[in-house]
Each structure stands twice: as structure tokens, then as C-alpha cells.
Short mmCIF file of C-alpha atoms in Angstrom, two decimals:
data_model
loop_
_atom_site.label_atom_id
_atom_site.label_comp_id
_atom_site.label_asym_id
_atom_site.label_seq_id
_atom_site.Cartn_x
_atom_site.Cartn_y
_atom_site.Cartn_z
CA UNK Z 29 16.75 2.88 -5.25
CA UNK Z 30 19.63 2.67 -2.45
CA UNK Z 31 20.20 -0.54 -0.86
CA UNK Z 32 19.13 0.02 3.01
CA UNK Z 33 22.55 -0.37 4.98
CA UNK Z 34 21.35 -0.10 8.31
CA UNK Z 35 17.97 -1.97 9.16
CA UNK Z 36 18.25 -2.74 12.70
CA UNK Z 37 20.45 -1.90 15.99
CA UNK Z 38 21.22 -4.38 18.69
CA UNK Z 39 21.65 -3.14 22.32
CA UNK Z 40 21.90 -4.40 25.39
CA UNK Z 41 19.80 -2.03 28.14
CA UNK Z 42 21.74 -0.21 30.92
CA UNK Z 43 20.76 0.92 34.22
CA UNK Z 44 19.80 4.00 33.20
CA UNK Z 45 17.30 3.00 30.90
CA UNK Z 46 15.44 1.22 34.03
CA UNK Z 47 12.38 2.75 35.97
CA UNK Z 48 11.06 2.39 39.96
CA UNK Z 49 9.03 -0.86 38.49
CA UNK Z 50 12.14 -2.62 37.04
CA UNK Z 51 11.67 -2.36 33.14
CA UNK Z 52 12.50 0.14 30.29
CA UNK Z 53 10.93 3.57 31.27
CA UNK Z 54 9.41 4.98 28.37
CA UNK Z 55 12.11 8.09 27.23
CA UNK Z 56 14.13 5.43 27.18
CA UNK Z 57 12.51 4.16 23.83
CA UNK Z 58 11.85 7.28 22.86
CA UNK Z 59 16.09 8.04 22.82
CA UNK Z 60 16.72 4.06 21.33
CA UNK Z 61 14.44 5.10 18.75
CA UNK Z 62 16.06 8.59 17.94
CA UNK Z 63 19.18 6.55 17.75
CA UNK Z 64 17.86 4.11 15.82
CA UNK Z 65 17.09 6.72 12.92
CA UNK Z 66 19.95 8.26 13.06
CA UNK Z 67 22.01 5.46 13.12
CA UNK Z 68 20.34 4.46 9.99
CA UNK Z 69 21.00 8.15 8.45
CA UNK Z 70 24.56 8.01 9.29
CA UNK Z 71 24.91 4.55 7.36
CA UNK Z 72 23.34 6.05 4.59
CA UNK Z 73 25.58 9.01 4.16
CA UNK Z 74 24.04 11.53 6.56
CA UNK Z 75 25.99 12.05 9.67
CA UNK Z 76 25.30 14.79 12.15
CA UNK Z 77 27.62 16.87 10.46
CA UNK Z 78 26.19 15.91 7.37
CA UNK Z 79 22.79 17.34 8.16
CA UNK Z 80 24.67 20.74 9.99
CA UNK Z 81 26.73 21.46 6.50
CA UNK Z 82 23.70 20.70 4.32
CA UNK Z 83 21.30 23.89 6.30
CA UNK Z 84 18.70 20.57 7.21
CA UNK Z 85 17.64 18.25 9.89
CA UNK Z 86 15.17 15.59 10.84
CA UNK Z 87 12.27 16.75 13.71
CA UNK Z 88 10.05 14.67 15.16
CA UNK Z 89 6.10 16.05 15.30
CA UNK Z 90 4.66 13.29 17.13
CA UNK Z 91 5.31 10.05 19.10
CA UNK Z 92 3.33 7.03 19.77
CA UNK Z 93 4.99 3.86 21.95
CA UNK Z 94 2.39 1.09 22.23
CA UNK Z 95 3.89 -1.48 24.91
CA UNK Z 96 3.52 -5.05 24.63
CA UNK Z 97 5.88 -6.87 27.26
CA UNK Z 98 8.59 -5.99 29.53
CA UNK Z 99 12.14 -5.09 28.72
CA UNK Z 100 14.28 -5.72 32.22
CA UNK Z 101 18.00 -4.78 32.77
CA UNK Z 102 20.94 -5.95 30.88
CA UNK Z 103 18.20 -7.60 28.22
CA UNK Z 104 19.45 -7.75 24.59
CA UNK Z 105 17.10 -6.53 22.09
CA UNK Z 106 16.72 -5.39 18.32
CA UNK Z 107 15.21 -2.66 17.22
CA UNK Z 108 14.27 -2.08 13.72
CA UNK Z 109 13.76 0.63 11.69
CA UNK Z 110 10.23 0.58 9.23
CA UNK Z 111 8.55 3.10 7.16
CA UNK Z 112 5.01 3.20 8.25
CA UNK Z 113 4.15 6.11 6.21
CA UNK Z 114 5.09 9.18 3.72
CA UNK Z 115 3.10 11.69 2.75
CA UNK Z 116 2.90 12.53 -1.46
CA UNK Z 117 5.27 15.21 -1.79
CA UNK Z 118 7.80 13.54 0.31
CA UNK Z 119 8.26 16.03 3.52
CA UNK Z 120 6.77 14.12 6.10
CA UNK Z 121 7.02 10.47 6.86
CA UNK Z 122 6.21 8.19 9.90
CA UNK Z 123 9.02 5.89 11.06
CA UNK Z 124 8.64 2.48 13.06
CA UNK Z 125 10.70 1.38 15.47
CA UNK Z 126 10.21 -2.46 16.82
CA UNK Z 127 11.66 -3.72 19.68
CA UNK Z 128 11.76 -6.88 19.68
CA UNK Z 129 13.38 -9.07 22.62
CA UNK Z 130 15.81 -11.97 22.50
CA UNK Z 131 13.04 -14.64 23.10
CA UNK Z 132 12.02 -12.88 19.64
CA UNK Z 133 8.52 -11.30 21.22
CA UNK Z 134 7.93 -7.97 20.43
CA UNK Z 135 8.24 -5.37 23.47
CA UNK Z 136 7.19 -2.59 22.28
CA UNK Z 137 6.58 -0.49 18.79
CA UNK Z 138 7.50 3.36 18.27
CA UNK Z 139 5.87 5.68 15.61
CA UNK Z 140 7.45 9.11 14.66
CA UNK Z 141 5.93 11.39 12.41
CA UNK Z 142 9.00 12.86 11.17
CA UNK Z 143 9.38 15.93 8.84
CA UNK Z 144 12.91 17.75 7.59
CA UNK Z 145 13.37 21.13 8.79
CA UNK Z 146 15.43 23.81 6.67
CA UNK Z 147 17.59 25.21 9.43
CA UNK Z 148 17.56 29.12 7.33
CA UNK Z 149 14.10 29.03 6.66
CA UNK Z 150 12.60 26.83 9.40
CA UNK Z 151 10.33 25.42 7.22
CA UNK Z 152 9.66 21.85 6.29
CA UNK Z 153 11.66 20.72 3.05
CA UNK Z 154 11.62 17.24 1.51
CA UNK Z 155 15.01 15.46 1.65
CA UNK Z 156 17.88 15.52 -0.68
CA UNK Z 157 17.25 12.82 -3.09
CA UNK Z 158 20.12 10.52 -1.96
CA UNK Z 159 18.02 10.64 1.42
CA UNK Z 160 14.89 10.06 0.23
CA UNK Z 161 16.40 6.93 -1.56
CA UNK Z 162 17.36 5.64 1.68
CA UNK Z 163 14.20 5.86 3.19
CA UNK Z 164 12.31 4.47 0.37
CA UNK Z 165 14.30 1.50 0.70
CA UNK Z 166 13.31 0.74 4.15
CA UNK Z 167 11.19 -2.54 4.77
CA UNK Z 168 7.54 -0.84 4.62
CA UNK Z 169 5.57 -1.63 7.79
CA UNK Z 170 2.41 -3.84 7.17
CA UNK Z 171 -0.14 -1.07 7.43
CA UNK Z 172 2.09 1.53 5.27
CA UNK Z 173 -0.03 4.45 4.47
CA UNK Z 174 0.08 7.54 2.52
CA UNK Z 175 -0.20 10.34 5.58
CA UNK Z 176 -1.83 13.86 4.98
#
């Protein structure tokens, strides 16, 4: 099994990132957390390119952001990467992103189910084995499943 080499992001949130009420609006984790993964893929030897020269690429099939406290401008926070889930054959997984604020409470949780597309075929593939070695060597989220 790989050794994980990217676990977690630190970032400090922008104006942008801010909605009417003052906090993180919600695309706003939903791009951290695309970033997130594919920060992680690029530390484990898949880079944008990577994915364009190999015919593949990671799509996201659902999203799920459960909210537990507010994330304000200029805030520093972490946000890790989990696996929450894979299916048997190895094509689909879910992916957990935690964001977790400098007073250490958690802010906020993302869940992508996440499958890898074969850009010729457009059908879902599993990942190359170097890949899938990555991934499996993500911290496993407390209620890791097998997914359908």
C-alpha cells in the first residue's frame, strides 16, 4: 500500500468565499473540497495532466455538506481528506472532506460519491492501480462502508 502524502490542506478563506450572512457560502465547500481531492491526487502522482494523458478522470455523482458552525472571513481552517466508502470492484468511492476550524471544532463535513470516468468510452472504470493505492491509504472515516 502507498503511504498517503497529502492528508489535509490548510487555507485561509477569502472574500469570495463569503455570503450576504457573513460565513462560507456553501459552493464554496463544495470547490475547497474539489481542491482538496485533487490536491491529494496530484501528491500522489496524478496531476491534471496526468489524468488528460492517461484517457481518465475523477466525477463527482453526488454531494452532501452537513454544516455544523460558522466559518467567517480570513478564518484558517483544515480540511481533510477521508474515505467514507468504496464500492467492491473499486469504481466508485465516497470521499470526506472535514473542515475543521482553528479553535479545532468541526465546521462542516463534505461527502462525494466519486466514480472515474474513461474519457473514450465515457464509462466508469476503476483506477489505475497506483491510484487505487493512494486512496486505500487514506485514513478511513468512522462509519466506512462498502457502497452499492
Amino acid at each position: 500500500m502507498s503511504e498517503n502524502k497529502l492528508s489535509e490542506i490548510k487555507v485561509r478563506t477569502r472574500w469570495g468565499e463569503m455570503d450576504q450572512n457573513g460565513h462560507m457560502r456553501n459552493v464554496a465547500y463544495l470547490d475547497l473540497s474539489a481542491n482538496c481531492r485533487m490536491e491529494f491526487f496530484d501528491a500522489n502522482g496524478y496531476t491534471l495532466m496526468d489524468f488528460f494523458g492517461a484517457g481518465f478522470g475523477p466525477i463527482v455523482l453526488k454531494d452532501e455538506i452537513e454544516y455544523r458552525a460558522e466559518v467567517r472571513l480570513a478564518e484558517e481552517i483544515t480540511i481533510t481528506n477521508e474515505l467514507a466508502g468504496m464500492n467492491e470492484e473499486g469504481s466508485r468511492f465516497v470521499f470526506r472532506n472535514r473542515f475543521v476550524r482553528a479553535d479545532g471544532k468541526l465546521a462542516a463535513s463534505v461527502s462525494s460519491l466519486v466514480m472515474f470516468l474513461d474519457l473514450a468510452t465515457r464509462k466508469k472504470m476503476a483506477p489505475p492501480e497506483k491510484l487505487l493505492s493512494a486512496i486505500l491509504s487514506m485514513n478511513k472515516s468512522d462509519d466506512y462502508t462498502v457502497i452499492k
